[in-house]
Short mmCIF file of C-alpha atoms in Angstrom, two decimals:
data_model
loop_
_atom_site.label_atom_id
_atom_site.label_comp_id
_atom_site.label_asym_id
_atom_site.label_seq_id
_atom_site.Cartn_x
_atom_site.Cartn_y
_atom_site.Cartn_z
CA UNK B 94 -82.42 158.26 205.30
CA UNK B 95 -81.12 154.60 206.06
CA UNK B 96 -82.71 151.95 204.02
CA UNK B 97 -85.26 149.79 206.04
CA UNK B 98 -83.69 146.32 206.86
CA UNK B 99 -85.04 143.27 205.09
CA UNK B 100 -86.54 140.48 207.35
CA UNK B 101 -86.43 137.13 205.99
CA UNK B 102 -88.43 135.58 208.76
CA UNK B 103 -91.23 137.96 208.11
CA UNK B 104 -91.71 136.86 204.63
CA UNK B 105 -91.70 133.26 205.62
CA UNK B 106 -94.39 133.96 208.26
CA UNK B 107 -96.38 136.12 206.12
CA UNK B 108 -96.58 133.43 203.27
CA UNK B 109 -97.36 130.79 205.92
CA UNK B 110 -100.24 132.82 207.12
CA UNK B 111 -101.49 133.34 203.44
CA UNK B 112 -101.63 129.77 202.72
CA UNK B 113 -102.94 128.66 206.28
CA UNK B 114 -105.87 126.24 206.45
CA UNK B 115 -107.09 125.17 202.89
CA UNK B 116 -106.62 125.45 199.31
CA UNK B 117 -107.27 129.23 199.10
CA UNK B 118 -104.80 132.04 199.47
CA UNK B 119 -105.33 135.00 201.95
CA UNK B 120 -104.60 138.20 200.20
CA UNK B 121 -103.46 140.46 203.24
CA UNK B 122 -100.62 138.37 204.47
CA UNK B 123 -99.57 137.80 200.84
CA UNK B 124 -99.24 141.51 200.25
CA UNK B 125 -97.33 141.77 203.50
CA UNK B 126 -94.69 139.27 202.27
CA UNK B 127 -94.38 141.05 199.04
CA UNK B 128 -93.67 144.46 200.73
CA UNK B 129 -90.89 142.74 202.42
CA UNK B 130 -89.54 141.03 199.47
CA UNK B 131 -89.47 144.46 197.81
CA UNK B 132 -87.10 145.78 200.35
CA UNK B 133 -84.59 142.99 199.27
CA UNK B 134 -85.17 143.82 195.61
CA UNK B 135 -84.64 147.52 196.37
CA UNK B 136 -81.19 146.50 197.84
CA UNK B 137 -80.09 145.40 194.28
CA UNK B 138 -80.27 149.04 193.05
CA UNK B 139 -81.27 149.63 189.41
CA UNK B 140 -80.98 145.97 188.77
CA UNK B 141 -84.49 145.06 189.86
CA UNK B 142 -85.85 148.72 189.47
CA UNK B 143 -88.24 147.25 186.63
CA UNK B 144 -89.85 145.01 189.03
CA UNK B 145 -89.78 147.05 192.36
CA UNK B 146 -91.82 149.71 191.06
CA UNK B 147 -94.39 147.31 189.47
CA UNK B 148 -94.66 145.45 192.76
CA UNK B 149 -95.20 148.69 194.58
CA UNK B 150 -98.12 149.95 192.40
CA UNK B 151 -99.68 146.33 192.28
CA UNK B 152 -99.87 146.02 196.09
CA UNK B 153 -101.25 149.59 196.43
CA UNK B 154 -104.04 148.67 194.02
CA UNK B 155 -104.85 145.40 195.88
CA UNK B 156 -104.89 147.20 199.13
CA UNK B 157 -107.23 149.90 197.90
CA UNK B 158 -109.58 147.09 196.80
CA UNK B 159 -109.36 145.53 200.23
CA UNK B 160 -110.37 148.87 201.95
CA UNK B 161 -113.42 149.14 199.68
CA UNK B 162 -116.48 150.05 201.99
CA UNK B 163 -118.90 147.88 200.08
CA UNK B 164 -116.83 145.10 198.58
CA UNK B 165 -113.65 144.93 200.53
CA UNK B 166 -114.52 141.62 201.88
CA UNK B 167 -114.64 140.00 198.53
CA UNK B 168 -110.87 140.46 198.46
CA UNK B 169 -110.17 138.52 201.44
CA UNK B 170 -108.86 135.52 199.44
CA UNK B 171 -107.90 134.84 195.95
CA UNK B 172 -110.90 132.36 195.42
CA UNK B 173 -113.39 135.00 196.79
CA UNK B 174 -111.66 137.66 194.51
CA UNK B 175 -112.23 135.37 191.45
CA UNK B 176 -115.69 134.44 192.17
CA UNK B 177 -116.58 138.12 192.62
CA UNK B 178 -114.98 139.49 189.49
CA UNK B 179 -116.20 136.67 187.30
CA UNK B 180 -119.72 136.71 188.63
CA UNK B 181 -120.09 140.51 188.61
CA UNK B 182 -118.68 140.59 184.85
CA UNK B 183 -116.02 143.10 186.20
CA UNK B 184 -113.03 141.15 184.17
CA UNK B 185 -114.79 142.51 180.84
CA UNK B 186 -114.97 146.13 182.04
CA UNK B 187 -112.24 148.43 180.46
CA UNK B 188 -112.87 151.15 183.22
CA UNK B 189 -112.10 148.55 185.99
CA UNK B 190 -108.88 147.74 187.35
CA UNK B 191 -109.16 144.20 188.11
CA UNK B 192 -107.97 142.53 191.19
CA UNK B 193 -107.36 139.14 189.53
CA UNK B 194 -105.24 140.89 186.81
CA UNK B 195 -103.25 142.59 189.38
CA UNK B 196 -102.62 139.69 191.62
CA UNK B 197 -101.62 137.63 188.47
CA UNK B 198 -98.78 140.09 187.78
CA UNK B 199 -97.64 139.65 191.58
CA UNK B 200 -97.94 135.82 191.05
CA UNK B 201 -95.58 135.95 188.08
CA UNK B 202 -93.27 138.22 190.00
CA UNK B 203 -93.10 135.57 192.83
CA UNK B 204 -92.28 132.94 190.29
CA UNK B 205 -89.20 134.75 189.09
CA UNK B 206 -88.09 135.51 192.80
CA UNK B 207 -88.44 131.93 193.96
CA UNK B 208 -86.78 130.46 190.95
CA UNK B 209 -83.82 132.81 191.35
CA UNK B 210 -83.45 132.49 195.24
CA UNK B 211 -83.69 128.66 194.89
CA UNK B 212 -80.86 128.60 192.30
CA UNK B 213 -78.95 130.92 194.65
CA UNK B 214 -79.26 128.58 197.35
CA UNK B 215 -77.75 126.00 194.89
CA UNK B 216 -74.60 127.88 194.25
CA UNK B 217 -71.54 126.13 195.67
CA UNK B 218 -68.79 128.80 196.16
CA UNK B 219 -68.83 132.05 198.01
CA UNK B 220 -67.61 134.24 194.94
CA UNK B 221 -69.58 132.61 192.24
CA UNK B 222 -71.45 135.07 189.92
CA UNK B 223 -75.12 135.18 190.43
CA UNK B 224 -75.72 136.96 186.99
CA UNK B 225 -76.04 133.68 185.07
CA UNK B 226 -78.73 132.13 187.36
CA UNK B 227 -80.64 135.36 187.49
CA UNK B 228 -80.80 135.86 183.95
CA UNK B 229 -81.91 132.08 183.29
CA UNK B 230 -84.58 132.53 186.05
CA UNK B 231 -85.93 135.81 184.44
CA UNK B 232 -85.90 134.32 181.04
CA UNK B 233 -87.91 131.25 182.16
CA UNK B 234 -90.40 133.25 184.16
CA UNK B 235 -91.12 136.82 183.84
CA UNK B 236 -89.46 137.65 180.40
CA UNK B 237 -92.28 136.33 178.33
CA UNK B 238 -94.55 138.82 179.98
CA UNK B 239 -92.40 142.00 179.54
CA UNK B 240 -91.91 144.10 176.46
CA UNK B 241 -88.63 143.59 174.50
CA UNK B 242 -87.05 146.79 175.79
CA UNK B 243 -87.60 145.88 179.36
CA UNK B 244 -86.26 142.50 178.72
CA UNK B 245 -83.11 143.80 177.33
CA UNK B 246 -82.42 146.47 180.05
CA UNK B 247 -83.08 143.86 182.72
CA UNK B 248 -80.63 141.25 181.44
CA UNK B 249 -77.96 144.02 180.89
CA UNK B 250 -78.55 145.21 184.39
CA UNK B 251 -78.08 141.73 185.79
CA UNK B 252 -74.35 141.77 184.88
CA UNK B 253 -73.76 144.21 187.83
CA UNK B 254 -75.22 141.75 190.43
CA UNK B 255 -72.62 140.74 193.40
CA UNK B 256 -71.41 137.37 193.96
CA UNK B 257 -73.21 134.55 195.87
CA UNK B 258 -72.17 135.56 199.50
CA UNK B 259 -72.49 139.30 198.85
CA UNK B 260 -76.00 138.66 197.77
CA UNK B 261 -76.74 136.30 200.66
CA UNK B 262 -75.50 139.03 203.05
CA UNK B 263 -78.26 141.37 201.78
CA UNK B 264 -80.72 138.82 202.77
CA UNK B 265 -79.34 138.23 206.53
CA UNK B 266 -76.61 139.55 208.76
CA UNK B 267 -74.34 136.96 207.28
CA UNK B 268 -74.07 134.52 204.21
CA UNK B 269 -74.32 131.43 206.65
CA UNK B 270 -77.39 132.59 208.33
CA UNK B 271 -79.13 133.39 205.12
CA UNK B 272 -78.30 129.87 203.79
CA UNK B 273 -79.74 128.27 206.83
CA UNK B 274 -83.13 130.29 206.75
CA UNK B 275 -83.63 130.91 202.96
CA UNK B 276 -84.81 127.41 202.26
CA UNK B 277 -87.65 127.73 204.70
CA UNK B 278 -88.77 130.88 203.45
CA UNK B 279 -88.67 129.31 199.94
CA UNK B 280 -90.84 126.42 201.02
CA UNK B 281 -93.55 128.76 202.18
CA UNK B 282 -93.21 130.83 199.13
CA UNK B 283 -93.54 127.71 196.97
CA UNK B 284 -96.58 126.48 198.86
CA UNK B 285 -98.39 129.81 198.16
CA UNK B 286 -97.26 129.91 194.53
CA UNK B 287 -98.64 126.37 193.89
CA UNK B 288 -102.01 127.18 195.52
CA UNK B 289 -102.15 130.31 193.40
CA UNK B 290 -101.37 128.68 190.42
CA UNK B 291 -103.88 126.01 190.90
CA UNK B 292 -106.72 128.53 191.42
CA UNK B 293 -105.77 130.61 188.26
CA UNK B 294 -105.69 127.46 186.33
CA UNK B 295 -109.07 126.13 187.69
CA UNK B 296 -110.76 129.49 186.83
CA UNK B 297 -108.89 129.56 183.56
CA UNK B 298 -107.29 132.86 184.19
CA UNK B 299 -103.71 132.14 183.87
CA UNK B 300 -103.53 133.92 180.43
CA UNK B 301 -105.25 137.18 181.38
CA UNK B 302 -104.18 139.96 179.12
#
């Protein structure tokens, strides 16, 4: 079965819809962006296996919360979700899978992806290794939230990453097209990340266990 093609413009438009209009973040288009990003990460093979599966599970959890008959509308946006779970005392329940916690895991994953792809755009030569920037991006973002064994395996796997242009060709039909369009996608991703970060800071939820 052929692998589904990654669509960079779809990620960009989904992030733009997610952050449209105010300081809140719409969850449905955010999840669509992540499902598309997961196609790209899957193209890397086992290198990003540790994050691909986690993203898939987290997206499914949030989609299930959105489809709840009684409370699905409370998960339309990140701020609505925070208000609902905090006011209902749901964050303290051990038998409840929290939307806020689940979304925070995706938020941390987005931080890693955006930092890595931003540095990818800054590489100057076609055959330059992407391993050092990937390792640095991971160490600065996701690593602190991962168990030691996962960290060690992830950093080792990154040695198998392709060079700059080989990786860019996985993003678009050719490296030059990817180089032109990737900055706009990253701009949209940065905006969503900053809005989400501000909301988690406002509600004092950045360090949720």
